[in-house]
Structure formats: C-alpha cells, structure tokens
mmCIF file with all atom_site columns, C-alpha atoms in Angstrom:
data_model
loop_
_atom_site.group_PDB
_atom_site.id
_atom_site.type_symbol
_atom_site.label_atom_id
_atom_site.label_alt_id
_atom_site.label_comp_id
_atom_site.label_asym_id
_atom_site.label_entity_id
_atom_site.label_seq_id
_atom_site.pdbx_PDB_ins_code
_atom_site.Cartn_x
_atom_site.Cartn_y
_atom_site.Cartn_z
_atom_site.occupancy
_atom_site.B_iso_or_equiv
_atom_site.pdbx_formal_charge
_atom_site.auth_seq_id
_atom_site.auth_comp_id
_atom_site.auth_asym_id
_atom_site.auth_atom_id
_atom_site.pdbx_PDB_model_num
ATOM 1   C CA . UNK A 1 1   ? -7.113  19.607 -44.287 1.00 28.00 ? 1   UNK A CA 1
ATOM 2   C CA . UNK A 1 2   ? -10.159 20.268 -46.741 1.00 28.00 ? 2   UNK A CA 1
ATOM 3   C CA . UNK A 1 3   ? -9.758  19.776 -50.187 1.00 35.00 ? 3   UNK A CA 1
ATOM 4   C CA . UNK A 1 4   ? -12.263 21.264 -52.504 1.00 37.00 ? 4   UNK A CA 1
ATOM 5   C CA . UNK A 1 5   ? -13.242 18.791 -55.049 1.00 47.00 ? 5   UNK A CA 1
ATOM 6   C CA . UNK A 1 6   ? -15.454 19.743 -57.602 1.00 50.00 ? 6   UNK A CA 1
ATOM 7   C CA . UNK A 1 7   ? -18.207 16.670 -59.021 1.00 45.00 ? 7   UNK A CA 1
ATOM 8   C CA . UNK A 1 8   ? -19.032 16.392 -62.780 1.00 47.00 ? 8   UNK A CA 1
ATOM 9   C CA . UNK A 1 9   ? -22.353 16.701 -61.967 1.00 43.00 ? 9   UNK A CA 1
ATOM 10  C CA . UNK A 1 10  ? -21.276 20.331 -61.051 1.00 44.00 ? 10  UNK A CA 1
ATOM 11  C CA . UNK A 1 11  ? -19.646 21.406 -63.737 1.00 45.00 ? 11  UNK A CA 1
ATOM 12  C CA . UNK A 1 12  ? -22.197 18.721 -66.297 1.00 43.00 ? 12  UNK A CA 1
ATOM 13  C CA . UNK A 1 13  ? -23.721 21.728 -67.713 1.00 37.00 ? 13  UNK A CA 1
ATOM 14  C CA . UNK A 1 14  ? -20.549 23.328 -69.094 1.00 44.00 ? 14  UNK A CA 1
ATOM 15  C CA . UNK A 1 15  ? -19.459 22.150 -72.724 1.00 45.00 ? 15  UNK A CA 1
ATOM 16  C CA . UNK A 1 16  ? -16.440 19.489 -73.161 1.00 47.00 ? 16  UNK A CA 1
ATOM 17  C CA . UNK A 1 17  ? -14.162 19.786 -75.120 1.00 49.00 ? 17  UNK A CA 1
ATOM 18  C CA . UNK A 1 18  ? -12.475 17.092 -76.891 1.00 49.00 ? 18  UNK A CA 1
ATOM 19  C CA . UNK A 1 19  ? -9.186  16.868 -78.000 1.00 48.00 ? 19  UNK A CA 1
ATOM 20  C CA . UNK A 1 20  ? -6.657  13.549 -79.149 1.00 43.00 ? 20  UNK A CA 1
ATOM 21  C CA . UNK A 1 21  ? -3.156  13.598 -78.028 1.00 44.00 ? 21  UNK A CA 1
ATOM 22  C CA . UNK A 1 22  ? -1.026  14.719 -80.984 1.00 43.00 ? 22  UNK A CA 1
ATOM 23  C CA . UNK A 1 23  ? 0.459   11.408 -82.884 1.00 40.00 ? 23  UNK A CA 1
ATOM 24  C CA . UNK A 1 24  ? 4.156   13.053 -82.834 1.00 42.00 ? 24  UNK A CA 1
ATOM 25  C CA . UNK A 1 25  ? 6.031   12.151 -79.713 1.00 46.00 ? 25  UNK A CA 1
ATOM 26  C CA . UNK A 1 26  ? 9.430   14.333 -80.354 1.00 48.00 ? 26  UNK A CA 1
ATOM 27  C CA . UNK A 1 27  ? 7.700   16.629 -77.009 1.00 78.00 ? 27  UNK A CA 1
ATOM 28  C CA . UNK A 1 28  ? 7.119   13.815 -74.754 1.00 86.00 ? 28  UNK A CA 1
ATOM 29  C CA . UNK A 1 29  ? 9.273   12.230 -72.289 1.00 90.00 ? 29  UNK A CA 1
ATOM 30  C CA . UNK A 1 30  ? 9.191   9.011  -71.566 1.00 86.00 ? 30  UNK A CA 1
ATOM 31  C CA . UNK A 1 31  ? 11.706  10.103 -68.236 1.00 87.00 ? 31  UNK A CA 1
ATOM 32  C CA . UNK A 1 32  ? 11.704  11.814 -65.409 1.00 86.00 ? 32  UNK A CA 1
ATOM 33  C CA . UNK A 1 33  ? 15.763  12.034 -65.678 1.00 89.00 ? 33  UNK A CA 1
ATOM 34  C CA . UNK A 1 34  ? 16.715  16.151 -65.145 1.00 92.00 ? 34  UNK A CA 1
ATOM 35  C CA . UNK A 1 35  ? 13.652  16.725 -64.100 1.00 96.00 ? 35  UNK A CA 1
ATOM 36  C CA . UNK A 1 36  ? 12.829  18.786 -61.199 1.00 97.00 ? 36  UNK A CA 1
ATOM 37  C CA . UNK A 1 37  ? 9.462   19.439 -58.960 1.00 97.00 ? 37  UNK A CA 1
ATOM 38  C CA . UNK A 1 38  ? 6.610   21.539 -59.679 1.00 97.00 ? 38  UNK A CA 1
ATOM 39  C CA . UNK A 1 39  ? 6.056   23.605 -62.907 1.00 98.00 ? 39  UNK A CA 1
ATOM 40  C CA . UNK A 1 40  ? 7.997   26.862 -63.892 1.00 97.00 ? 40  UNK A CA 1
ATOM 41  C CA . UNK A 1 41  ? 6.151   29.975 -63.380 1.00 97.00 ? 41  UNK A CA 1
ATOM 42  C CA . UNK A 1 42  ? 7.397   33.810 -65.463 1.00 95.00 ? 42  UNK A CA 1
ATOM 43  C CA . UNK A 1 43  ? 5.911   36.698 -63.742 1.00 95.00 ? 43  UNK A CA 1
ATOM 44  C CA . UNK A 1 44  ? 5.087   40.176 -65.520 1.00 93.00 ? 44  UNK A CA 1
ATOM 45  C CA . UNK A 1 45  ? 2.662   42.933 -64.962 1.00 93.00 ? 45  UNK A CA 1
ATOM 46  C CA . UNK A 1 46  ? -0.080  44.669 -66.930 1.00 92.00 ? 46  UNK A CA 1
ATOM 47  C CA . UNK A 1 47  ? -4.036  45.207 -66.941 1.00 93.00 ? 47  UNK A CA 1
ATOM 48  C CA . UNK A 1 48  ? -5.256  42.899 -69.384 1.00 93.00 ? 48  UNK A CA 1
ATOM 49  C CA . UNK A 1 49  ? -8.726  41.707 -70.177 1.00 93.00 ? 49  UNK A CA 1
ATOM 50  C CA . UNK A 1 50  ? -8.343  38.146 -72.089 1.00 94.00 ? 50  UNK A CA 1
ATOM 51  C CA . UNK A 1 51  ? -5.837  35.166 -71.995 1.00 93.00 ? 51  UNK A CA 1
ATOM 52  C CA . UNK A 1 52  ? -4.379  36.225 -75.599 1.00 92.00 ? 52  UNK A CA 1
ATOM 53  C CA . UNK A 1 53  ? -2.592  39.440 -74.124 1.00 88.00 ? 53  UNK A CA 1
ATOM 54  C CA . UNK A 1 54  ? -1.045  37.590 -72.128 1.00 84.00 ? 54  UNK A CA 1
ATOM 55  C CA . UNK A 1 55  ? 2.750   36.800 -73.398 1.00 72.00 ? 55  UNK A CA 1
ATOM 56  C CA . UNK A 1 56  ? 1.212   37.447 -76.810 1.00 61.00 ? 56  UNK A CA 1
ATOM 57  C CA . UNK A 1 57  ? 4.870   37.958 -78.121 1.00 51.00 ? 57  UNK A CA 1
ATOM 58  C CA . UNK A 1 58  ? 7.876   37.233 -76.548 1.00 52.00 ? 58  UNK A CA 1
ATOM 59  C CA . UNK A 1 59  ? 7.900   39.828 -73.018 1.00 65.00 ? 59  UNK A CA 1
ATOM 60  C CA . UNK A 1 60  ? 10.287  39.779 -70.781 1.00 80.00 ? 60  UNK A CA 1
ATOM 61  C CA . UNK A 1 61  ? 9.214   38.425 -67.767 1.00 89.00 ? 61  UNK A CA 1
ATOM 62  C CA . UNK A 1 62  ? 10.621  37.428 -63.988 1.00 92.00 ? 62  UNK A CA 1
ATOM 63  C CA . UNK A 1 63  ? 11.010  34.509 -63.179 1.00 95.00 ? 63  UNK A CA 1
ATOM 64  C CA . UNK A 1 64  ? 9.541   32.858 -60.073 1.00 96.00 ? 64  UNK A CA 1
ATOM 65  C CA . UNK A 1 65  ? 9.921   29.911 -57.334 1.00 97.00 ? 65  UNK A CA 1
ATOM 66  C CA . UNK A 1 66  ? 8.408   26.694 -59.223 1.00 97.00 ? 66  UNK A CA 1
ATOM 67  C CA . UNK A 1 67  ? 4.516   25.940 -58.349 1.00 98.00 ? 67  UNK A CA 1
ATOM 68  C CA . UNK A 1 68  ? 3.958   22.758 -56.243 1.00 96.00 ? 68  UNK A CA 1
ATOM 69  C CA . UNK A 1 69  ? 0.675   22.458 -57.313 1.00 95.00 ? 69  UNK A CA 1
ATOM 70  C CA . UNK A 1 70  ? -1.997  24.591 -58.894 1.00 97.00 ? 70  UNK A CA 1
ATOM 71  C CA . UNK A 1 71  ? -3.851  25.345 -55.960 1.00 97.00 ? 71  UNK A CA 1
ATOM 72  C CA . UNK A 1 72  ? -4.020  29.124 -55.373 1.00 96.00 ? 72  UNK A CA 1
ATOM 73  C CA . UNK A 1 73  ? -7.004  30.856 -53.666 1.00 95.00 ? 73  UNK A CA 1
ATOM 74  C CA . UNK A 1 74  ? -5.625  34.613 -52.309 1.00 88.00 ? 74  UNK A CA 1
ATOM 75  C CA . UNK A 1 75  ? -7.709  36.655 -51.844 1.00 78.00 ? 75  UNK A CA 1
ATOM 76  C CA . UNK A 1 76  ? -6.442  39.991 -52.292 1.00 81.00 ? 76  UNK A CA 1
ATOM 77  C CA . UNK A 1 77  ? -2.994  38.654 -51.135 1.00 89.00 ? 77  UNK A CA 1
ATOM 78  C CA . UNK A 1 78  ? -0.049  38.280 -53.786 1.00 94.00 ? 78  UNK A CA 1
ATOM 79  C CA . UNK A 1 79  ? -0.998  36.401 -56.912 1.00 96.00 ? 79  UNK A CA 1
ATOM 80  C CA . UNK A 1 80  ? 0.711   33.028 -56.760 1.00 96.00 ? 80  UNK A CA 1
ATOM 81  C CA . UNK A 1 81  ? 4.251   32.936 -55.937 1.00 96.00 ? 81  UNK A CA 1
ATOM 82  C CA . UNK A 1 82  ? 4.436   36.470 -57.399 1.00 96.00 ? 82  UNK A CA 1
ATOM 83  C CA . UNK A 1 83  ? 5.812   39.753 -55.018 1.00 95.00 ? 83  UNK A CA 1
ATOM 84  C CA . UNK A 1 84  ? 2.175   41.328 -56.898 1.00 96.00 ? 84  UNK A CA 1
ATOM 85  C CA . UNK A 1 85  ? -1.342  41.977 -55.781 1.00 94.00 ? 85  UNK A CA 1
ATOM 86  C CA . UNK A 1 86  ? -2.350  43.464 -58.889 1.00 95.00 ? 86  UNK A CA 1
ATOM 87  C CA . UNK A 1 87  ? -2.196  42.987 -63.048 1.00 95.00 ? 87  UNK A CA 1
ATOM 88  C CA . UNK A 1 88  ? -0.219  40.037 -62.839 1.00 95.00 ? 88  UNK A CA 1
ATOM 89  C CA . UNK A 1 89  ? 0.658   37.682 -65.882 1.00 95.00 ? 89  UNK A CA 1
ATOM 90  C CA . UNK A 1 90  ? 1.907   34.053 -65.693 1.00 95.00 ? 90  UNK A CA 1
ATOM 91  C CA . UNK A 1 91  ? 3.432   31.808 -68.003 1.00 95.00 ? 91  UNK A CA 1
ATOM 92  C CA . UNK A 1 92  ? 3.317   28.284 -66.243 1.00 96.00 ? 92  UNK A CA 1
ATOM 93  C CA . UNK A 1 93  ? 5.346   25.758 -67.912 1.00 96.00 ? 93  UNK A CA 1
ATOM 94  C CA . UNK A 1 94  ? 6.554   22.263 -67.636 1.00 97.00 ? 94  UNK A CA 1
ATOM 95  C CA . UNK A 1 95  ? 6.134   18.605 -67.842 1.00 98.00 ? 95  UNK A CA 1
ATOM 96  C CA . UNK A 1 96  ? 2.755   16.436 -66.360 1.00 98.00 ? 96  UNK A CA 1
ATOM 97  C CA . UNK A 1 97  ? 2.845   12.798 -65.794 1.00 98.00 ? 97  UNK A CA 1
ATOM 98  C CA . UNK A 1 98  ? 0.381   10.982 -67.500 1.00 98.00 ? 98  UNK A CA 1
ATOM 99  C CA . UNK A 1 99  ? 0.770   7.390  -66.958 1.00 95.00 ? 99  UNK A CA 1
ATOM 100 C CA . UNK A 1 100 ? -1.983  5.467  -68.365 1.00 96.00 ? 100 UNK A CA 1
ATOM 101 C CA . UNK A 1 101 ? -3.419  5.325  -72.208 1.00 97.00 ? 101 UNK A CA 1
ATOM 102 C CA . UNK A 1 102 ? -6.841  6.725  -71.888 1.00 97.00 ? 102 UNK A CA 1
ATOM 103 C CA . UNK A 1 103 ? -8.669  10.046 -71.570 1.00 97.00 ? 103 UNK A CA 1
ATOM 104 C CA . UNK A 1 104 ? -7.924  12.832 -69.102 1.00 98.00 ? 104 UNK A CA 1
ATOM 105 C CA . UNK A 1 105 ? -10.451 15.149 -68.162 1.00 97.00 ? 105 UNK A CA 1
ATOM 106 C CA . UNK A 1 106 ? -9.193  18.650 -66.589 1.00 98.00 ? 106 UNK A CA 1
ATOM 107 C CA . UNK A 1 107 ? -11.088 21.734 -65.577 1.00 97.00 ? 107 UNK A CA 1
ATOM 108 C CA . UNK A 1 108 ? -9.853  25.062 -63.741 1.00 98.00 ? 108 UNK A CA 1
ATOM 109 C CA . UNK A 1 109 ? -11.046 27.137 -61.156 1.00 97.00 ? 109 UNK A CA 1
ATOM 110 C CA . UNK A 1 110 ? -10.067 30.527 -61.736 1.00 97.00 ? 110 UNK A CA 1
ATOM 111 C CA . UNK A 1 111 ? -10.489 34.389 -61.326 1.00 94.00 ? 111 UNK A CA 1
ATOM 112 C CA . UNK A 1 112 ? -9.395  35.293 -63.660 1.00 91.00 ? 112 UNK A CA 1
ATOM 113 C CA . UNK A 1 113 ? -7.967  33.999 -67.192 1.00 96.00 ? 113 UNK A CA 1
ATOM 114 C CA . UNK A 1 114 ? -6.524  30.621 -68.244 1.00 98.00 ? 114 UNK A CA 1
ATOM 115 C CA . UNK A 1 115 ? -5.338  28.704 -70.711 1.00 97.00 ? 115 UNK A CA 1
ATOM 116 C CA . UNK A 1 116 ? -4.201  25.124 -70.909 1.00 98.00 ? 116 UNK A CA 1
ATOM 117 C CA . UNK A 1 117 ? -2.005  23.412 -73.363 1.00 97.00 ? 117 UNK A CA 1
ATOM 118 C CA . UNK A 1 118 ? -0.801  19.893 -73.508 1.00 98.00 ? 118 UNK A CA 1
ATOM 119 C CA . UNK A 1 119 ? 1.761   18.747 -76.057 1.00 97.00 ? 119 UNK A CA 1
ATOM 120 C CA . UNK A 1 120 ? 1.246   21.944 -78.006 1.00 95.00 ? 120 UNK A CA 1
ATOM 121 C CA . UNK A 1 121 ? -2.575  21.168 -78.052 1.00 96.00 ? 121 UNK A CA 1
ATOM 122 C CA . UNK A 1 122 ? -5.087  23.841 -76.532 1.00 97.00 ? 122 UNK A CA 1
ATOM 123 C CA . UNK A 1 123 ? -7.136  21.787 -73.760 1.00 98.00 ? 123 UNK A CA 1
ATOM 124 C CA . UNK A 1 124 ? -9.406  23.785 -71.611 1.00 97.00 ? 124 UNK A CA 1
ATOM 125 C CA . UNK A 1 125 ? -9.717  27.561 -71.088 1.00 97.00 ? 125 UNK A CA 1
ATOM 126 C CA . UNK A 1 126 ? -11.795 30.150 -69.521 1.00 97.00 ? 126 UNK A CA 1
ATOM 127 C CA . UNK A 1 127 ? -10.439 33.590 -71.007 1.00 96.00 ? 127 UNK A CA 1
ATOM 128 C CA . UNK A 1 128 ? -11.753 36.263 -70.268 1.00 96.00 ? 128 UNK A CA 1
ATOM 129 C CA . UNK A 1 129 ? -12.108 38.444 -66.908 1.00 96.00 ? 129 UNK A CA 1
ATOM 130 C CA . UNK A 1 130 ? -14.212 36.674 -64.228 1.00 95.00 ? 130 UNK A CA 1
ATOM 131 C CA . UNK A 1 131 ? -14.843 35.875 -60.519 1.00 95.00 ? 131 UNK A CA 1
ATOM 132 C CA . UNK A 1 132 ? -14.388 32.442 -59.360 1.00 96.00 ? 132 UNK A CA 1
ATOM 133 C CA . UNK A 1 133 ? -15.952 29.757 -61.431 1.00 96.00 ? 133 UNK A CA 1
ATOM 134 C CA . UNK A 1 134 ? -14.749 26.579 -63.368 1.00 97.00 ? 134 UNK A CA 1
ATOM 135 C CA . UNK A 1 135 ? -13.939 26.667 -66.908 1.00 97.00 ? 135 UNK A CA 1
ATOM 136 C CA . UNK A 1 136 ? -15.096 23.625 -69.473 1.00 96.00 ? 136 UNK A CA 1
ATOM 137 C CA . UNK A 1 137 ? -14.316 19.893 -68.891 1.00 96.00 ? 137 UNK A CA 1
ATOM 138 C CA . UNK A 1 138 ? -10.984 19.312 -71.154 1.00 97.00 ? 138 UNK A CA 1
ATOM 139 C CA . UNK A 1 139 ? -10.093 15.798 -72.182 1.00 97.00 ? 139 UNK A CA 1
ATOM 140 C CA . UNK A 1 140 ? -6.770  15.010 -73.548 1.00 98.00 ? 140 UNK A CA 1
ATOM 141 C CA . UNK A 1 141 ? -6.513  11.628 -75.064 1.00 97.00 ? 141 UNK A CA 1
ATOM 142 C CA . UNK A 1 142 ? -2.921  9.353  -74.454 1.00 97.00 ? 142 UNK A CA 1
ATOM 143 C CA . UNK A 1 143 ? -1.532  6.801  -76.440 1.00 95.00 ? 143 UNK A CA 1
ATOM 144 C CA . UNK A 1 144 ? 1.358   6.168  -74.605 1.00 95.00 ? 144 UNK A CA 1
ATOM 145 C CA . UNK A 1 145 ? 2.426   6.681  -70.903 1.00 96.00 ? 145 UNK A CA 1
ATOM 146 C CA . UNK A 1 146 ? 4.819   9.429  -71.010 1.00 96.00 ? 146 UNK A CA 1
ATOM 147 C CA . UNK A 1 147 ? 6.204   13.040 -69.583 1.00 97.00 ? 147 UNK A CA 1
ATOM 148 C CA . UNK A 1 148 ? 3.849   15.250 -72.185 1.00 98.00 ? 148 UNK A CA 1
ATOM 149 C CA . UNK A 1 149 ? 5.041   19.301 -72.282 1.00 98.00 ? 149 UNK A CA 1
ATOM 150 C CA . UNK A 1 150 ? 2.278   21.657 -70.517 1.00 97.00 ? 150 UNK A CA 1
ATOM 151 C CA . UNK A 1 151 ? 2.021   25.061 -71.068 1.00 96.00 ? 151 UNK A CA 1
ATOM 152 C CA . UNK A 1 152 ? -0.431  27.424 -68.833 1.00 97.00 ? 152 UNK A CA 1
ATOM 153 C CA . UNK A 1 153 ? -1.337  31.138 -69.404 1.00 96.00 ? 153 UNK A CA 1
ATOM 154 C CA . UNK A 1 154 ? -2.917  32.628 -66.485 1.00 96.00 ? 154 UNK A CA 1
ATOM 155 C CA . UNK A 1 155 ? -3.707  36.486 -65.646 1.00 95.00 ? 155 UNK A CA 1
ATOM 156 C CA . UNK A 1 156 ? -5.336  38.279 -62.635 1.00 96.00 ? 156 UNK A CA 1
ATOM 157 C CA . UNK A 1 157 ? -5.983  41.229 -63.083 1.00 93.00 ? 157 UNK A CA 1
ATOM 158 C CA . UNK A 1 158 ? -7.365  43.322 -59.551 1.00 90.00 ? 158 UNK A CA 1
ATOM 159 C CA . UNK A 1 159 ? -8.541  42.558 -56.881 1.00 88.00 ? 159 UNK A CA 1
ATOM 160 C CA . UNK A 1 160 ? -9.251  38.397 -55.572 1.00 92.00 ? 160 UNK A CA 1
ATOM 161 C CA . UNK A 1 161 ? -7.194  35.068 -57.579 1.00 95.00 ? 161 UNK A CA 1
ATOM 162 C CA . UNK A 1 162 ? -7.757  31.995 -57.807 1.00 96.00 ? 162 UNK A CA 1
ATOM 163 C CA . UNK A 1 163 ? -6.187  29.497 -59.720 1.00 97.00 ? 163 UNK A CA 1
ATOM 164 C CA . UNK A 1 164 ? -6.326  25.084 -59.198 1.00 98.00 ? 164 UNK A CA 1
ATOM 165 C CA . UNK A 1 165 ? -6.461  22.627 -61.685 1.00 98.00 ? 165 UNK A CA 1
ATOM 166 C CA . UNK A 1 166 ? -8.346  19.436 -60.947 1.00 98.00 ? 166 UNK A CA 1
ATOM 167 C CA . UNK A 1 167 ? -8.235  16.049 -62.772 1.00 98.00 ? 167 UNK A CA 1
ATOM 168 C CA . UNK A 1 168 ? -9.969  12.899 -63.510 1.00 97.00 ? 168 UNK A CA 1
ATOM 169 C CA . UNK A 1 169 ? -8.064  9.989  -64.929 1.00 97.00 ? 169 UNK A CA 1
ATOM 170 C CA . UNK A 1 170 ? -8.869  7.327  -67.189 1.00 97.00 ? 170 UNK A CA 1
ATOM 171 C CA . UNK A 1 171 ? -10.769 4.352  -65.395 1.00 92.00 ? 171 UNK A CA 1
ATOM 172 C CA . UNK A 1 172 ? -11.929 6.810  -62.441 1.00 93.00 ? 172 UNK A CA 1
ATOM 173 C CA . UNK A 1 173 ? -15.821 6.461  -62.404 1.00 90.00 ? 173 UNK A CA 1
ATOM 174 C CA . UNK A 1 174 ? -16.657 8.929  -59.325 1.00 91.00 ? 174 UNK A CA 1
ATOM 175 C CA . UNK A 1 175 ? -17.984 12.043 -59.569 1.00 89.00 ? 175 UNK A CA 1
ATOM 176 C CA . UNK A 1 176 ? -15.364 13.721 -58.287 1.00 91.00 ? 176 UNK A CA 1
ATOM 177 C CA . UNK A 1 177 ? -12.317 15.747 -59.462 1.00 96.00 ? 177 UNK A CA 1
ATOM 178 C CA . UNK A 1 178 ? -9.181  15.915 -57.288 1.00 97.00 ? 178 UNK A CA 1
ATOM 179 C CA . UNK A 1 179 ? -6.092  18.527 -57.690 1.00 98.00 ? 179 UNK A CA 1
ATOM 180 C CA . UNK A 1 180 ? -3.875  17.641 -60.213 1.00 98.00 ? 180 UNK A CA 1
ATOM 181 C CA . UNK A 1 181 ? -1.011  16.073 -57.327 1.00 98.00 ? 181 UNK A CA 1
ATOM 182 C CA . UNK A 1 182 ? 2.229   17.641 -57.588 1.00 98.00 ? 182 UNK A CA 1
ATOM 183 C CA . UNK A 1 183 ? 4.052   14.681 -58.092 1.00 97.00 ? 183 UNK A CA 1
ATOM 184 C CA . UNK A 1 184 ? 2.957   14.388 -61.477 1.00 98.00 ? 184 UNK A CA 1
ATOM 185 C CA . UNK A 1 185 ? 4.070   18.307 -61.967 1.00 98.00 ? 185 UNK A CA 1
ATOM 186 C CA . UNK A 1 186 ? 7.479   18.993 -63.227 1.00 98.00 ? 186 UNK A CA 1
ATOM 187 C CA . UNK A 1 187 ? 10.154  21.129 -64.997 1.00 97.00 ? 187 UNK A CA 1
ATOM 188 C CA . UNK A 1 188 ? 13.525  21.245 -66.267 1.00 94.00 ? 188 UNK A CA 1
#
C-alpha cells in the first residue's frame, strides 16, 4: 500500500493560516456515544466555478454512503461516493477527534474546490477551479480534547477529482503529513 504523504517543506511556500479554537464549547463533544463512522456526505449537481456556490442556500441534496476517509483520487471515475462523473457538489459533515490541546495543522489536496470548517471556524481552503495541488497549511488551535463539529464544502466540476485531507498533530516534529485516519472521522 502507498500512501502519499505530503512534507511541509512541500507545501512551506504556501501561506498559513492561523486560526484559535472558538472559546464556546456548546458544539463540541466530549463523547463518542451515538456516534457512527466516517463523515456524512450530501450529493447535488451543477457547474460551478468557486466553493461559495456551493450549498450557498439551503439545496436539496442526496444523500450518500458516509466517507471513511478523505482520500479520493478518480480520475474521471465517479466523484466520491457519488453515482456522478460530472458537476458534482458535496456537503461533508461530521465530528473529528482531536485529542490533545495544541495546534493542528491541515492541508487538502484537491481538484477542484474546498472548504474546511472546524467548530464553525473557516480553516483552510482552496476555492476556486483547479487541477491537483494542495491548498494552504490550516492550524486550528484546541483547548480541550474533545469531538469538535467539521463541516467540508467540496465541488468538482469536469473532468479528474481529487480530494484527501492530511494532518499534523501537536508534538509531531517530522516533515511529513499523514491522512487524516478515519477513526478520528465521525457522524451522527
């Protein structure tokens, strides 16, 4: 099995953003109780050009089998666990396990759009429409180990997709980032 794994040293020349975890906690879990594997994905189609189109107000969408993982590379297959090739649109959402106090760096790969939100808070994005490359370095600070809400607007819109999400936590000096595991992904 090969695992891509992006280095910092990579991605060093792209900005980072910096964001601290919001001080309210009424979003966070501090359970795993009803929870349930992998994040919960909402399918829809149209030919957008930038992440803010996407589920801009509230659209019906379809409903999907939950994602694992982010770790999506298609081709010009089906975009993720969608029956669609073409103008897709994803609302991701659930829960991610962050279990230390510290800061969290994240960073996509993606063709095309993204968005991530933590707790409410935007994190990392790359917007618009692209081939594959990685969007900013994200850090999201924690205060307190806990089940935090995530929130993830993706769209492809012809052609290849790709969509992972890697992760470094607090304490890890390599210059590596791993996937984001899926046993830190979940959804009620």
């Amino acid at each position: 099995m090969v695992r891509l794994v992006p280095t910092l040293s990579l991605i060093g020349a792209t900005a980072v953003l910096v964001l601290a975890a919001a001080s309210a906690r009424a979003e966070m879990l501090t359970s795993d109780a009803g929870l349930k594997p992998g994040l919960a994905v909402c399918y829809t189609k149209a030919m957008v050009r930038h992440v803010d189109e996407v589920f801009s107000k509230e659209d019906d969408c379809e409903p999907g089998p939950p994602l694992k993982k982010l770790n999506y590379k298609t081709g010009r297959g089906k975009v993720l666990t969608s029956p669609w090739t073409d103008g897709v649109l994803a609302k991701i959402t659930g829960y991610i396990h962050l279990d230390q106090p510290g800061e969290y760096a994240f960073v996509f790969e993606s063709n095309d759009g993204v968005r991530l939100r933590i707790n409410g808070m935007m994190v990392t994005q790359d917007p618009d429409v692209h081939k594959d490359r990685f969007s900013d370095v994200g850090i999201f600070r924690v205060k307190e180990p806990g089940w935090y809400p995530v929130s993830i607007r993706y769209f492809e819109r012809r052609s290849t997709s790709t969509l992972k999400l890697f992760w470094q936590p607090p304490g890890d000096t390599s210059d590596t980032m791993p996937l984001v595991p899926a046993e830190v992904l979940a959804h009620k």
